[in-house]
PDB file of C-alpha atoms in Angstrom:
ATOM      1  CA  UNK U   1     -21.896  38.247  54.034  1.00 59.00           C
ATOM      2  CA  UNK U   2     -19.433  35.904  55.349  1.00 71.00           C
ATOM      3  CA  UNK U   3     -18.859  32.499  54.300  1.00 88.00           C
ATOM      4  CA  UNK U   4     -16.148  29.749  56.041  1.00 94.00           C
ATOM      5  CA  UNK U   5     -15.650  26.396  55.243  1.00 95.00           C
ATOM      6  CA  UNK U   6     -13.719  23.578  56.923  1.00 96.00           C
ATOM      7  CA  UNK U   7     -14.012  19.980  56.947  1.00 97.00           C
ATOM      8  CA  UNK U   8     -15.910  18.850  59.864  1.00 95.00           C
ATOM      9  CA  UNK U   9     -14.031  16.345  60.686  1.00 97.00           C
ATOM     10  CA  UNK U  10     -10.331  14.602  60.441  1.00 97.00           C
ATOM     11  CA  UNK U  11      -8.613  11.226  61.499  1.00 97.00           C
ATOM     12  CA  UNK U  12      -4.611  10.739  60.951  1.00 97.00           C
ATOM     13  CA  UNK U  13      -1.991   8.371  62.504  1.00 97.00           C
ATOM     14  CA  UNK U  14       0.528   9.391  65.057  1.00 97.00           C
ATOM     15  CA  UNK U  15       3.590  10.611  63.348  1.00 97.00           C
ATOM     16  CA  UNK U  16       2.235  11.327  60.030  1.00 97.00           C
ATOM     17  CA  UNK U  17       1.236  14.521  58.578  1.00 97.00           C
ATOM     18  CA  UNK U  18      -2.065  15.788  58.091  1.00 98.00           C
ATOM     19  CA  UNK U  19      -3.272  19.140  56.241  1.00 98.00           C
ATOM     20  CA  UNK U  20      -6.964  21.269  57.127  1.00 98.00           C
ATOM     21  CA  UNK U  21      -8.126  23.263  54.630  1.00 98.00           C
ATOM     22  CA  UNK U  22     -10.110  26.030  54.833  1.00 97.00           C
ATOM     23  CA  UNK U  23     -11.713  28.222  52.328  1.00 97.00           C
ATOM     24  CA  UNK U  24     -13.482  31.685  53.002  1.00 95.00           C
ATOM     25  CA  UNK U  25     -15.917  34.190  51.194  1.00 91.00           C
ATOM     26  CA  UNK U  26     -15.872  37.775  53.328  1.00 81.00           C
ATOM     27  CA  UNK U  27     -15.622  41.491  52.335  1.00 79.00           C
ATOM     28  CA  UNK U  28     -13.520  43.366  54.376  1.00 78.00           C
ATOM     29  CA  UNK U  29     -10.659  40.523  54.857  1.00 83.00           C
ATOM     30  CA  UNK U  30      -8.090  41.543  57.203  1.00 86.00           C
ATOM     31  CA  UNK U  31      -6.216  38.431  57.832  1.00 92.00           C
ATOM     32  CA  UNK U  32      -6.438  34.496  58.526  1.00 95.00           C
ATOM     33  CA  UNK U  33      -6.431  33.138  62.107  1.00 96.00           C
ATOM     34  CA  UNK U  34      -5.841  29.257  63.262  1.00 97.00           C
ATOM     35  CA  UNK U  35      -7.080  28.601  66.596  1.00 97.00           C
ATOM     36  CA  UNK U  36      -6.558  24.956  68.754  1.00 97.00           C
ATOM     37  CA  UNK U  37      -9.614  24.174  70.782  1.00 96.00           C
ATOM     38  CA  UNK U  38      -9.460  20.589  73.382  1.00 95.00           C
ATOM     39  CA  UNK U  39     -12.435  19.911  74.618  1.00 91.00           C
ATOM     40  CA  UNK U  40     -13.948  22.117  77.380  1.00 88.00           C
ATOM     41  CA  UNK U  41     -11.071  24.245  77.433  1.00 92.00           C
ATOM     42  CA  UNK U  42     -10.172  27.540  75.753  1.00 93.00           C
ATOM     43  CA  UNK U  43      -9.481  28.309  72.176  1.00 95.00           C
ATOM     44  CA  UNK U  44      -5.573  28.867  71.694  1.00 96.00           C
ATOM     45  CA  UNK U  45      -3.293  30.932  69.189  1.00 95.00           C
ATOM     46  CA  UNK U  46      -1.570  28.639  66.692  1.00 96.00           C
ATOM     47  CA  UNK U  47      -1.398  31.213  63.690  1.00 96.00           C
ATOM     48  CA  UNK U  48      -2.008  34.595  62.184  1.00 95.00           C
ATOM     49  CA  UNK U  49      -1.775  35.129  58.184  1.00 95.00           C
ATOM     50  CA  UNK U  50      -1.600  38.582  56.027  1.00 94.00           C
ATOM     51  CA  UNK U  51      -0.021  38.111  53.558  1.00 94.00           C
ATOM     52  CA  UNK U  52       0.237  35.388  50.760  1.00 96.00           C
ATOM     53  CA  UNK U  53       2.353  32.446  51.947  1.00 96.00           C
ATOM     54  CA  UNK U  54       3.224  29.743  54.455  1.00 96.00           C
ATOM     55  CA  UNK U  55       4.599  30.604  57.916  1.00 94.00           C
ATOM     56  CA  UNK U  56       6.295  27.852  59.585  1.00 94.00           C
ATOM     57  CA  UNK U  57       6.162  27.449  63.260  1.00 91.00           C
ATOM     58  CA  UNK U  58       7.980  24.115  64.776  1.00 94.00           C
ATOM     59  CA  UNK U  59       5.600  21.032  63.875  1.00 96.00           C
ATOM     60  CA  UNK U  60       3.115  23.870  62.562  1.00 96.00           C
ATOM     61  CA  UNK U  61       2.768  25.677  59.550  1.00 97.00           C
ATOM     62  CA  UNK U  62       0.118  27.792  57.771  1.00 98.00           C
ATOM     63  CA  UNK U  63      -0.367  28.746  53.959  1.00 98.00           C
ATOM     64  CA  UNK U  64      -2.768  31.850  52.834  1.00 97.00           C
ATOM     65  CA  UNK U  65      -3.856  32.368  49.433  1.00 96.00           C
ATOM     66  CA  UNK U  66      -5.843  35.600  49.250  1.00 94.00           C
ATOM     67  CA  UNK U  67      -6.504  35.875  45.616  1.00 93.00           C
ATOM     68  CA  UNK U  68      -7.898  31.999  46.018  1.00 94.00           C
ATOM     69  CA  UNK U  69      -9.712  32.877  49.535  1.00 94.00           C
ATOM     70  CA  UNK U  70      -7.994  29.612  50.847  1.00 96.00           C
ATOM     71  CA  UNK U  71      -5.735  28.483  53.638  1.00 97.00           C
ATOM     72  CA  UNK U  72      -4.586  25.447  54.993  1.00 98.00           C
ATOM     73  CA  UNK U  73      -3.018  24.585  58.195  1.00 98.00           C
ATOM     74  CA  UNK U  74      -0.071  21.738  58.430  1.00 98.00           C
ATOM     75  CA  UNK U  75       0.472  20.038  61.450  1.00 97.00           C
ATOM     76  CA  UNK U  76       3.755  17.396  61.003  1.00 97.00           C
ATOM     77  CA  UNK U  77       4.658  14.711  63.232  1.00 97.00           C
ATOM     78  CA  UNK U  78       1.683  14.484  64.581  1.00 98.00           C
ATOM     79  CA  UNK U  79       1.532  13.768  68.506  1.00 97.00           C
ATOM     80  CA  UNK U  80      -1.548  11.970  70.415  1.00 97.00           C
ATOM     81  CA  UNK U  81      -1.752  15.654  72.383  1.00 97.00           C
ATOM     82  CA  UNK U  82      -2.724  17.103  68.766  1.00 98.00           C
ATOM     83  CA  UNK U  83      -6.028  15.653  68.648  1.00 98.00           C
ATOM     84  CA  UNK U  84      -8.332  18.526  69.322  1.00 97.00           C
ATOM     85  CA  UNK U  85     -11.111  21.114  67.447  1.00 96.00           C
ATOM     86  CA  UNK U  86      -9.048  23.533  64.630  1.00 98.00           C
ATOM     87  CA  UNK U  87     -10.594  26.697  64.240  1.00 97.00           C
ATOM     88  CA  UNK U  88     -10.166  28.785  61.206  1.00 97.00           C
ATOM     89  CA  UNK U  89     -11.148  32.530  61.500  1.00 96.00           C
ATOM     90  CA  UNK U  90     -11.060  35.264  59.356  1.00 94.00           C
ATOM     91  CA  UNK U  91     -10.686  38.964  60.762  1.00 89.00           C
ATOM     92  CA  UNK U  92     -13.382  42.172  59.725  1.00 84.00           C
ATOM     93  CA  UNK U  93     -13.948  44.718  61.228  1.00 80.00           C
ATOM     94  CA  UNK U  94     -11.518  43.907  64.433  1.00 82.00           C
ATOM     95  CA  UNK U  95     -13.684  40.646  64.969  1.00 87.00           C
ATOM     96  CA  UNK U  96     -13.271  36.826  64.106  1.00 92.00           C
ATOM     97  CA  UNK U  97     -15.682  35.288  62.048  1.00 92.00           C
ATOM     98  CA  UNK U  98     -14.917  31.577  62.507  1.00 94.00           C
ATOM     99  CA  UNK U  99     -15.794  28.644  60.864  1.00 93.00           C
ATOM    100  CA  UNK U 100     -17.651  25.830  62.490  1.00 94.00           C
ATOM    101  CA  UNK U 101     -14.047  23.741  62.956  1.00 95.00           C
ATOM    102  CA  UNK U 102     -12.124  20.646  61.858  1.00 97.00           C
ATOM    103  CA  UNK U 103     -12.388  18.028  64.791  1.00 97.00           C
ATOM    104  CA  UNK U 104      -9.185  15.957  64.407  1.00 98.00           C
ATOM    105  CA  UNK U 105      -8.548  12.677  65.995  1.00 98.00           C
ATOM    106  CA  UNK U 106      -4.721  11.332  65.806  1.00 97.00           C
ATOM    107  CA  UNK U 107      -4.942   7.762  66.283  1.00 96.00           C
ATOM    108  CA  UNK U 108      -2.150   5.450  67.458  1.00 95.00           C
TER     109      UNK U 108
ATOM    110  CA  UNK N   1      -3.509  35.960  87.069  1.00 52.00           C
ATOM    111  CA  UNK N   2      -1.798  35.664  83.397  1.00 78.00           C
ATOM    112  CA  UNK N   3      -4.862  34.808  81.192  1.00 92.00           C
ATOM    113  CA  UNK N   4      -8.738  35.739  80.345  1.00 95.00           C
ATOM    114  CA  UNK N   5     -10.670  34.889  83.377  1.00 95.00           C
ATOM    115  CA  UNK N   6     -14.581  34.020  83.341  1.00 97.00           C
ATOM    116  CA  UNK N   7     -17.208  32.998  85.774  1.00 96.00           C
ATOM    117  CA  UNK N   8     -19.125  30.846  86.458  1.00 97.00           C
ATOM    118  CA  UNK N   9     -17.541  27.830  84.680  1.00 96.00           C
ATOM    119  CA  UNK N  10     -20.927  26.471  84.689  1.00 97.00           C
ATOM    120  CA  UNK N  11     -24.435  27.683  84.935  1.00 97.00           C
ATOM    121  CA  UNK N  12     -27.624  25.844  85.755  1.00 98.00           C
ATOM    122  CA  UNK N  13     -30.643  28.047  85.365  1.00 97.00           C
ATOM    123  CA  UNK N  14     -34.396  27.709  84.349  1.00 97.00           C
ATOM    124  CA  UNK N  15     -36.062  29.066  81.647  1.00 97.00           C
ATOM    125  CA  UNK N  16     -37.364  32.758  82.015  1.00 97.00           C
ATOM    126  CA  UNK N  17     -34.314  33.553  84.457  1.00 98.00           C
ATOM    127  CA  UNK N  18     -31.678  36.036  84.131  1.00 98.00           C
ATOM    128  CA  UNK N  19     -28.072  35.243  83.948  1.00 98.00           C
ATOM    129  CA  UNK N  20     -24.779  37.078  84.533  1.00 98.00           C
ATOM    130  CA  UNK N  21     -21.493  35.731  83.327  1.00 98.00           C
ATOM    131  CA  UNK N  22     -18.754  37.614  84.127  1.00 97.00           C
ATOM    132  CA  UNK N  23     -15.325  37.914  82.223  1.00 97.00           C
ATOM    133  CA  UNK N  24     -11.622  39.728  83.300  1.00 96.00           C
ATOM    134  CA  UNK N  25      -9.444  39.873  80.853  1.00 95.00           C
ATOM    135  CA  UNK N  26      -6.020  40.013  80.977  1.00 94.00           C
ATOM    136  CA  UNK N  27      -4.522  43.359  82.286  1.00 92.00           C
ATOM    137  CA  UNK N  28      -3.833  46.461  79.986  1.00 89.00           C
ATOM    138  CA  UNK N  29      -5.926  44.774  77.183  1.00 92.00           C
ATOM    139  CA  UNK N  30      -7.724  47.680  75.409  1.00 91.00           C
ATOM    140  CA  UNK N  31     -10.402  44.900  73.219  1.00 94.00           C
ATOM    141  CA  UNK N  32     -12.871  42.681  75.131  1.00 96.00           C
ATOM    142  CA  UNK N  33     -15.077  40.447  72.660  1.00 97.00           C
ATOM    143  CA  UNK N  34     -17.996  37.812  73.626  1.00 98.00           C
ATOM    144  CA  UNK N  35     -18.625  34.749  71.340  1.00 97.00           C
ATOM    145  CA  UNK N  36     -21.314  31.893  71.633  1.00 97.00           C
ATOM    146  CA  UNK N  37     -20.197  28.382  71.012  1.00 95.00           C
ATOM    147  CA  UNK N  38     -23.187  26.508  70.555  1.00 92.00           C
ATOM    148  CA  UNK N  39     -23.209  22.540  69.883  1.00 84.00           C
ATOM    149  CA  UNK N  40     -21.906  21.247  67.219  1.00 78.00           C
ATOM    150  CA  UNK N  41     -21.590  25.116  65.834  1.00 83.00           C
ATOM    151  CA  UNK N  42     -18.872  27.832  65.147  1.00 88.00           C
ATOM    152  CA  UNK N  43     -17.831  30.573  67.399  1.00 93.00           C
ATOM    153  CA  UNK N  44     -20.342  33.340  66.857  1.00 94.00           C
ATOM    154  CA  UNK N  45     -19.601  36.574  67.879  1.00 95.00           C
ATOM    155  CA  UNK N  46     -21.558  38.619  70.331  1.00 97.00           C
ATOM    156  CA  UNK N  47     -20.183  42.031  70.830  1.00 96.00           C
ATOM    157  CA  UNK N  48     -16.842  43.698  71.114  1.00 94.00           C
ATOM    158  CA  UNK N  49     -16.166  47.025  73.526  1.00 94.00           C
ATOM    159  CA  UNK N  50     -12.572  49.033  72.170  1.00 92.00           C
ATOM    160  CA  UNK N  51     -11.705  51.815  74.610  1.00 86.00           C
ATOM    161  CA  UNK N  52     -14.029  53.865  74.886  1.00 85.00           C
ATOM    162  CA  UNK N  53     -15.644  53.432  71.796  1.00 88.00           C
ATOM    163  CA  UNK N  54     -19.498  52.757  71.616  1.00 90.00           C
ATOM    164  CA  UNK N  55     -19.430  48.452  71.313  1.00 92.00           C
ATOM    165  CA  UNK N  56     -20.283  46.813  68.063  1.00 94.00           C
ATOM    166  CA  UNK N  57     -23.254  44.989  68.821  1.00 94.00           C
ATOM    167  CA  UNK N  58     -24.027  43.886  66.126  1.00 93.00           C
ATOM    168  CA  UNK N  59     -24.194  40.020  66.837  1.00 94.00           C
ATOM    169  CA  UNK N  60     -26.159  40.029  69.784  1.00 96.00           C
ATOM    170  CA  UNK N  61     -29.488  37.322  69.372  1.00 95.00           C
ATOM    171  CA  UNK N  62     -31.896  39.553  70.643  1.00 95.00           C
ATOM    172  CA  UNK N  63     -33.090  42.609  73.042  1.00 96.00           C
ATOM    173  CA  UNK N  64     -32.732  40.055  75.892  1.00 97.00           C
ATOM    174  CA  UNK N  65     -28.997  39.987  75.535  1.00 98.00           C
ATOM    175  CA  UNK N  66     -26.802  42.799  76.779  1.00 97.00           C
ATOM    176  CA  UNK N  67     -23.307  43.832  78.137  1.00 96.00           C
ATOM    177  CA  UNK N  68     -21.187  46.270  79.762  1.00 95.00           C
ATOM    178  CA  UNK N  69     -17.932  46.580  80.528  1.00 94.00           C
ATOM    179  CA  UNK N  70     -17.333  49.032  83.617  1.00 84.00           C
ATOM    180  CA  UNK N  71     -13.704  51.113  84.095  1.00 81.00           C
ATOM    181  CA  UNK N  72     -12.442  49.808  81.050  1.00 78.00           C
ATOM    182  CA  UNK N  73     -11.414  46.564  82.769  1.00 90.00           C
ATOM    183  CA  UNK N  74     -14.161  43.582  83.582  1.00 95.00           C
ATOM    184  CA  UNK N  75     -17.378  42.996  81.857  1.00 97.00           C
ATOM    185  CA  UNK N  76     -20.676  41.328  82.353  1.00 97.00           C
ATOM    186  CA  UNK N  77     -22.845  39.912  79.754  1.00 98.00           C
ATOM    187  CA  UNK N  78     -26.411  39.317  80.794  1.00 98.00           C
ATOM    188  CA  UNK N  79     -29.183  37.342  79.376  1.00 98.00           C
ATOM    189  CA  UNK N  80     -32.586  38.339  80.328  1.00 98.00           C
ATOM    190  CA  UNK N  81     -35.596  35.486  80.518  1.00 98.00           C
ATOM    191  CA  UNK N  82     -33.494  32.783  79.631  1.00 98.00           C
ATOM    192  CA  UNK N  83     -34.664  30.094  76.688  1.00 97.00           C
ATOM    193  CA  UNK N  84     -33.462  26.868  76.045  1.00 96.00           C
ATOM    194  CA  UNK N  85     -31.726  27.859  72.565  1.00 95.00           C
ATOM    195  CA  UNK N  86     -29.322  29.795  74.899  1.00 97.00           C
ATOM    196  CA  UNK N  87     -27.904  27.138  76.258  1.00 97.00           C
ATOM    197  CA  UNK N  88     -24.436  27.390  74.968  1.00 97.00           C
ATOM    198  CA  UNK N  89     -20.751  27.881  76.059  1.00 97.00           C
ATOM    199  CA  UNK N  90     -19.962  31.863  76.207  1.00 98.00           C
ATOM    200  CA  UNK N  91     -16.722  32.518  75.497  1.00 97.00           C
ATOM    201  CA  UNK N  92     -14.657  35.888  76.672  1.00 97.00           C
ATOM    202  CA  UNK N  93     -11.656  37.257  74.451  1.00 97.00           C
ATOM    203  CA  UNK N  94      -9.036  40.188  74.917  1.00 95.00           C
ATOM    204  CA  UNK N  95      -6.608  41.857  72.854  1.00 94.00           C
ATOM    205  CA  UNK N  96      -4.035  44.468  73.695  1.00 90.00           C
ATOM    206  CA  UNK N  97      -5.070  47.761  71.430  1.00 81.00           C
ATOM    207  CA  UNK N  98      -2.698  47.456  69.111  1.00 82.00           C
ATOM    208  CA  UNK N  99      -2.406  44.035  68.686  1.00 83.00           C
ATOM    209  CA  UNK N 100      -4.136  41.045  66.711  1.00 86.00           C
ATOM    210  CA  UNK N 101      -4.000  38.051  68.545  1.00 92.00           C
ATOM    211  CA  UNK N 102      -7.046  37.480  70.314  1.00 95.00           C
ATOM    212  CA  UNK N 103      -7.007  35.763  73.694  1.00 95.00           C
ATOM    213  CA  UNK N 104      -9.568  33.442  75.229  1.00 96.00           C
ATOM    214  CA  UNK N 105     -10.829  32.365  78.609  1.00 96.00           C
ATOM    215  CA  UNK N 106     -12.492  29.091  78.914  1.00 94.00           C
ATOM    216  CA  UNK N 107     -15.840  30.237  78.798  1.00 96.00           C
ATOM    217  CA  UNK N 108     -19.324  29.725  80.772  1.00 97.00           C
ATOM    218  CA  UNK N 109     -21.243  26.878  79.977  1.00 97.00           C
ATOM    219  CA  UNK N 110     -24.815  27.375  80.292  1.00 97.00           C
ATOM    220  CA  UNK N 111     -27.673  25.307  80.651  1.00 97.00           C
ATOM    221  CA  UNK N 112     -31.466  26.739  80.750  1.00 97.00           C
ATOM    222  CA  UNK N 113     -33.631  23.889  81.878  1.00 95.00           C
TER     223      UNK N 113
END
């Protein structure tokens, strides 16, 4: 079976940092996805993780432990635009198995 | 267009209808996948077509859900005798073949009366 976990929810200031964890239980692990979702729109690519280790991306980074079953993602400087739904997925079997998402609210 | 197209955006129906929601992805891309996004819930996946592989449909609900995905291009997933536990937002996905990065449309929001 398959087993994600996220916080359900977040709140941070503009312009700090803020870090969602997320900690998984599958067989057949391929990888580690992050997804941005704003309301009523469509989920977007923020990450992709294989191997152990952080990958930077701009204000973005994301850290994969596979021997823990744990990842975070980092978002830095954070910007109004950043408050949105953070969807962590795992990958078996070609197919996402996501968790039920981090809602984050940056406030001013 | 660029990106995963669906439609409708939204759906009004009553209970013990059938639906259609229809979903182009983008252009050359070999993987199509459905997911439900129910309130408040996780995306749950559906089914996924590859080629011309028989789908995994493995997390399809029930009988009354089905889909197809004709020339290899645009696909239709259809809900038979619609229930109010369907109503959800159906999401659409597409990946090139050899890729990993799953794309998304915007999805179908449905609402069985």
């Amino acid at each position: 079976g398959q087993n994600i976990d996220q916080p359900t929810e977040m709140t941070a200031t503009e312009g700090a940092i803020v870090q969602i964890n997320c900690t998984y239980q599958t067989s057949g692990f391929n990888g580690l996805f992050w997804y941005q979702q704003h309301a009523g729109e469509a989920p977007t690519f923020l990450s992709y993780n294989v191997l152990d280790g952080l990958e930077e991306k701009g204000r973005f980074s994301s850290f994969l432990s596979r021997s823990k079953g744990y990842s975070y993602l980092l978002l830095k400087e954070l910007q109004m635009k950043d408050s949105a739904s953070y969807l962590c997925a795992v990958t078996q079997g070609g197919k996402l198995i996501f968790g039920q998402g981090t809602e984050l609210s940056v406030k001013p | 267009g660029a990106g995963v197209s669906q439609s409708p955006s939204n759906k009004v129906t009553e209970k013990g209808k059938d639906v259609e929601l229809r979903c182009d992805p983008i252009s050359g891309h070999t993987a199509l996948y459905w997911y439900r996004q129910s309130l408040g819930q996780g995306l749950e996946f559906l089914i996924y077509f590859q080629g011309n592989s028989a789908p995994d449909k493995s997390g399809l609900p029930s009988d009354r859900f089905s889909a197809e995905r004709t020339g290899g291009s645009v696909s239709t997933l259809t809900i038979q005798r619609t229930q109010q536990e369907d109503s959800a937002v159906y999401l659409c996905a597409s990946r090139e073949g050899t890729g990993d990065i799953q794309y998304f449309g915007a999805g179908t929001r449905l609402s069985v009366l």
